[in-house]
mmCIF file with all atom_site columns, C-alpha atoms in Angstrom:
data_model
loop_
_atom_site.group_PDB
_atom_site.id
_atom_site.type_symbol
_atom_site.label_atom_id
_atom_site.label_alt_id
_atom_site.label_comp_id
_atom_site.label_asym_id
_atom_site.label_entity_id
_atom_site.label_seq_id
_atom_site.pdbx_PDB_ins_code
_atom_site.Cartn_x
_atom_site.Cartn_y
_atom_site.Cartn_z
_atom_site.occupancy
_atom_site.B_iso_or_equiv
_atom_site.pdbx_formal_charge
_atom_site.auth_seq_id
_atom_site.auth_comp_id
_atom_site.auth_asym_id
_atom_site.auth_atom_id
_atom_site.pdbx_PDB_model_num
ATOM 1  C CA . UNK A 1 1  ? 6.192   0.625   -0.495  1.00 0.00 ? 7  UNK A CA 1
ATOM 2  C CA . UNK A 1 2  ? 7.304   1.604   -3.666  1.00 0.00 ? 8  UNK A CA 1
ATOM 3  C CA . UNK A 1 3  ? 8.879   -0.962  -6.137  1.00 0.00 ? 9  UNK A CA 1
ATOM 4  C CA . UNK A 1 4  ? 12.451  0.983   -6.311  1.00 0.00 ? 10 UNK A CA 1
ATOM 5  C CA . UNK A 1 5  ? 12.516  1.639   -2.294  1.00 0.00 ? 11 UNK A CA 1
ATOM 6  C CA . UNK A 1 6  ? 12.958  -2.084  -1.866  1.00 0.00 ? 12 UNK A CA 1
ATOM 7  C CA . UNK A 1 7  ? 16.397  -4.122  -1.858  1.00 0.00 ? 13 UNK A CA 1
ATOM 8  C CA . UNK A 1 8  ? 16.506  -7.639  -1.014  1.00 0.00 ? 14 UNK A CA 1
ATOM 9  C CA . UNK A 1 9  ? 20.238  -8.908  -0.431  1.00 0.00 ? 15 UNK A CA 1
ATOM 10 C CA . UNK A 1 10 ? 20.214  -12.458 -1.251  1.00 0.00 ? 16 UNK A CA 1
ATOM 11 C CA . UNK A 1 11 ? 18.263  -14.343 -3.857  1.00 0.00 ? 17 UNK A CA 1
ATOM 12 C CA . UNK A 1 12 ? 14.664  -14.323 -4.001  1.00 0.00 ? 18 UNK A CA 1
ATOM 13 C CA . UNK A 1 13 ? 11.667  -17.067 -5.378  1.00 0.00 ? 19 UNK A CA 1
ATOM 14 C CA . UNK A 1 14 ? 8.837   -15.811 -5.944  1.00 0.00 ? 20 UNK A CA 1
ATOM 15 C CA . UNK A 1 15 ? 5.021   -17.416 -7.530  1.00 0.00 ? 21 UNK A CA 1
ATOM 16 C CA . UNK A 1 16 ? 1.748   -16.222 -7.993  1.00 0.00 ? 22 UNK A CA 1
ATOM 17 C CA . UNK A 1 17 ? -1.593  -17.059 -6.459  1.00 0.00 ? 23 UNK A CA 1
ATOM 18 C CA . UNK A 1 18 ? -5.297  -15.850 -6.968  1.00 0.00 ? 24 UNK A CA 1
ATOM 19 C CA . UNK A 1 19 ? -6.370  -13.149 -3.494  1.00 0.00 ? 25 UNK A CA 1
ATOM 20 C CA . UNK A 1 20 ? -9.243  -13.426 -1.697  1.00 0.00 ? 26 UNK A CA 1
ATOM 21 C CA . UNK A 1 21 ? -10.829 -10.615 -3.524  1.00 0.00 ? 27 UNK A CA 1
ATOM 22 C CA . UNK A 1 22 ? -10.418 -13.000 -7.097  1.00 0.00 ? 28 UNK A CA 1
ATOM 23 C CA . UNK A 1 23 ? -7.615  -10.934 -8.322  1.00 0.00 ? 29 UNK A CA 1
ATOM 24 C CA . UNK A 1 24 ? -3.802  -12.211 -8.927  1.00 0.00 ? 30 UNK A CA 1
ATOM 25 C CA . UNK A 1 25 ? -0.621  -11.281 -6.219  1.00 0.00 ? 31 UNK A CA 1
ATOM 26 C CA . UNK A 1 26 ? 2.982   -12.372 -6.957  1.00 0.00 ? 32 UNK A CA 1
ATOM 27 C CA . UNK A 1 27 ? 4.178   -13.448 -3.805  1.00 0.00 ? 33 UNK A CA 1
ATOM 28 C CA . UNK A 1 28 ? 8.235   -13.607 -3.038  1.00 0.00 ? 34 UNK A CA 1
ATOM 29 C CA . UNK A 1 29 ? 9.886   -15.096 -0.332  1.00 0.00 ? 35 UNK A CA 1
ATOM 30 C CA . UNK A 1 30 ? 13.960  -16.156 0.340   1.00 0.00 ? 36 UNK A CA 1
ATOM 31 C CA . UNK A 1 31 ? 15.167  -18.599 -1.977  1.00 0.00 ? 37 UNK A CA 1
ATOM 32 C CA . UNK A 1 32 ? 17.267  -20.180 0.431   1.00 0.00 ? 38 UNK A CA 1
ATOM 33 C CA . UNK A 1 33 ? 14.880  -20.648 3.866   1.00 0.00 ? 39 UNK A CA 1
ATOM 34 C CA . UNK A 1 34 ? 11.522  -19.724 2.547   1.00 0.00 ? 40 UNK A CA 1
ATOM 35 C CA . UNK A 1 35 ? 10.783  -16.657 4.529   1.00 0.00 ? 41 UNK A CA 1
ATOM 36 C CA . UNK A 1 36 ? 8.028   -14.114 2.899   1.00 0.00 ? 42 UNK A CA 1
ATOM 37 C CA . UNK A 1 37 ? 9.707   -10.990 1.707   1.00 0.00 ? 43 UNK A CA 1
ATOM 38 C CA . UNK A 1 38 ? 7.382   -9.254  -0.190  1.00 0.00 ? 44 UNK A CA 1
ATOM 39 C CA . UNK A 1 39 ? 3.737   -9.298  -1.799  1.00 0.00 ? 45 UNK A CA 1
ATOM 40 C CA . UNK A 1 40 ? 2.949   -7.705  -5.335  1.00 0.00 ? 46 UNK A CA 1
ATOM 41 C CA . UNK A 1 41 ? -0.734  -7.675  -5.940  1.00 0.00 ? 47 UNK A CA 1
ATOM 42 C CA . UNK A 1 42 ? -1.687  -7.094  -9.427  1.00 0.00 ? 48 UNK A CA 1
ATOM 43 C CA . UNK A 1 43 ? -4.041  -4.338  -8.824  1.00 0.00 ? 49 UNK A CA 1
ATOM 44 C CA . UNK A 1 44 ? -1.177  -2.651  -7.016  1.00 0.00 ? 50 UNK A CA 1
ATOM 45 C CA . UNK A 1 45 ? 1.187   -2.347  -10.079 1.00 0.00 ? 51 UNK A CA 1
ATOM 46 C CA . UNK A 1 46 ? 4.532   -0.187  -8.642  1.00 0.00 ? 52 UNK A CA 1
ATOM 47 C CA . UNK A 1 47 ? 4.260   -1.211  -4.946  1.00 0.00 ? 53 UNK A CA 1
ATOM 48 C CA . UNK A 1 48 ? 5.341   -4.085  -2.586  1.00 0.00 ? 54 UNK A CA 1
ATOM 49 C CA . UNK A 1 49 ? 3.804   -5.018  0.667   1.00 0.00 ? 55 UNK A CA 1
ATOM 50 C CA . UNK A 1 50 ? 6.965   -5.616  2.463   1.00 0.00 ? 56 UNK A CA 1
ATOM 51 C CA . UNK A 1 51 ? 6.211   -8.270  5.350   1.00 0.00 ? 57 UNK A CA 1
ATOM 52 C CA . UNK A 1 52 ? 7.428   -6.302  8.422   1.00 0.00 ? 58 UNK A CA 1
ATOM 53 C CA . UNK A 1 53 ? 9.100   -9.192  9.847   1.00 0.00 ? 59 UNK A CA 1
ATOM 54 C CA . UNK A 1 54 ? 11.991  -8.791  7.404   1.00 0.00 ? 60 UNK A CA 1
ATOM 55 C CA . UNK A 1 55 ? 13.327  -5.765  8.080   1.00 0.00 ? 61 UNK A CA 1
ATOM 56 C CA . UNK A 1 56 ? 15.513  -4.795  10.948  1.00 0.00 ? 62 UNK A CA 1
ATOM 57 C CA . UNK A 1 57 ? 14.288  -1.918  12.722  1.00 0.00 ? 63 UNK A CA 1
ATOM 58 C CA . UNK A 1 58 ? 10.010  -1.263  12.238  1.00 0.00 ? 64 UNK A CA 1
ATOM 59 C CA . UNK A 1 59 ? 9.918   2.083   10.280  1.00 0.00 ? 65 UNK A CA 1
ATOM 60 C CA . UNK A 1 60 ? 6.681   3.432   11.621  1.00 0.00 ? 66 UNK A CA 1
ATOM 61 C CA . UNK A 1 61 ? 7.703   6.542   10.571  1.00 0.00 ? 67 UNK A CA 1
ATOM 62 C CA . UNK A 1 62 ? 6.781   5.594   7.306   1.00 0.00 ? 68 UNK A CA 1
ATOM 63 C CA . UNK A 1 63 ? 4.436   3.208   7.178   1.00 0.00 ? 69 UNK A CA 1
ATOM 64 C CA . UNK A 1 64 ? 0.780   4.414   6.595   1.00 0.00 ? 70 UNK A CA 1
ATOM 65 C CA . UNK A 1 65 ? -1.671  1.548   6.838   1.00 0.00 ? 71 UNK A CA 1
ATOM 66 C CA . UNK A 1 66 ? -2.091  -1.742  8.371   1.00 0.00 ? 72 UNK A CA 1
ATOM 67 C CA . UNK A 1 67 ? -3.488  -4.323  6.576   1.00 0.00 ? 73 UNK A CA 1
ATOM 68 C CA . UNK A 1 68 ? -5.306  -7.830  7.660   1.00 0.00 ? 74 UNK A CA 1
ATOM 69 C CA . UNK A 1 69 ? -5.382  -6.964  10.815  1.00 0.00 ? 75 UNK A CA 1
ATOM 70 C CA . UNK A 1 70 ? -7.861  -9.447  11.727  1.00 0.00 ? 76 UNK A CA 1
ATOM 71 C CA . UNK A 1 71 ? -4.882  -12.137 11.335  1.00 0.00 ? 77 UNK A CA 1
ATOM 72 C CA . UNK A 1 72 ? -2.213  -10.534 13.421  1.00 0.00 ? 78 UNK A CA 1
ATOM 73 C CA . UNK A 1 73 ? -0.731  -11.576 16.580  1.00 0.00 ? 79 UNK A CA 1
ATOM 74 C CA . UNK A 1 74 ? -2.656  -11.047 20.280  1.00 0.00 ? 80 UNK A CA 1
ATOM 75 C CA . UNK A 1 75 ? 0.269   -9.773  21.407  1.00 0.00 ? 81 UNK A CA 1
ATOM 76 C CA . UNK A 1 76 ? 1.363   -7.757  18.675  1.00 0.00 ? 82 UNK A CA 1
ATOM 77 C CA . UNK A 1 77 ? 0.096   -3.875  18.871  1.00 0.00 ? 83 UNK A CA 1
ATOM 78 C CA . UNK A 1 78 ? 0.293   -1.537  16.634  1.00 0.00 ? 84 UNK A CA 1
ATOM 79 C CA . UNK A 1 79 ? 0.371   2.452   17.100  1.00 0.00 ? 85 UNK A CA 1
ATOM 80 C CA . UNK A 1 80 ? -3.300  3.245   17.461  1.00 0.00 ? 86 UNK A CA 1
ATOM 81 C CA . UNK A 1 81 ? -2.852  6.358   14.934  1.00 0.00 ? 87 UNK A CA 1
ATOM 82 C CA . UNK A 1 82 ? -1.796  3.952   12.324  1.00 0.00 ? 88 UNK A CA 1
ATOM 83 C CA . UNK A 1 83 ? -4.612  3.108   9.742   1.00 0.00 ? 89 UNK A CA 1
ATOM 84 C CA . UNK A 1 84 ? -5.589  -0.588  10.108  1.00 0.00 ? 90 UNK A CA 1
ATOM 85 C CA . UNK A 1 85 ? -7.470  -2.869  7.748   1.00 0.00 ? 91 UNK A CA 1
ATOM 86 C CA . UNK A 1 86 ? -8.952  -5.677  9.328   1.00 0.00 ? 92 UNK A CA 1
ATOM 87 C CA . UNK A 1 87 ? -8.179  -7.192  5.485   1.00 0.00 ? 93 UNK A CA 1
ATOM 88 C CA . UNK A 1 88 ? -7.400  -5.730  2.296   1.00 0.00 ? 94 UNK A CA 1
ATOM 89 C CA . UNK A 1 89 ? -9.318  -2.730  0.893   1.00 0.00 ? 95 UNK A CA 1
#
């Protein structure tokens, strides 16, 4: 999602951590109970992956890809149109 699409109401924490691919992601999560918000990988520069969990209806009208699919939930689906990523690209 795009970097000015996103508003977080609240304070947020964030710190950084190497990927599994070597490279560098900023990860942010609420300040006050520690729930993951948002992932900024570096090689990403002007998006977020927003962690679907946060928000309060699933937009799948805009959402194009699914990634690390290979972690999620049994008994989560996702639309089978939707372009999945067993893990990141």
């Amino acid at each position: 999602m795009a970097k000015d699409k996103v508003r977080v109401d609240g304070d947020v924490a964030s710190f950084q951590e190497p990927t599994r691919s070597g490279n560098i992601a900023s990860r942010s999560f609420c300040a006050e109970c520690g729930t993951a918000i948002y992932s900024e990988p570096a090689k990403s520069a002007g998006a977020k992956m927003v962690k679907l969990s946060v928000l309060d209806d699933a937009p799948w009208d805009t959402v194009k890809a699914a990634f690390w699919t290979s972690e999620k939930p049994a008994w989560f689906s996702l639309p089978a149109d939707l372009k999945q990523f067993a893990t990141q690209p």
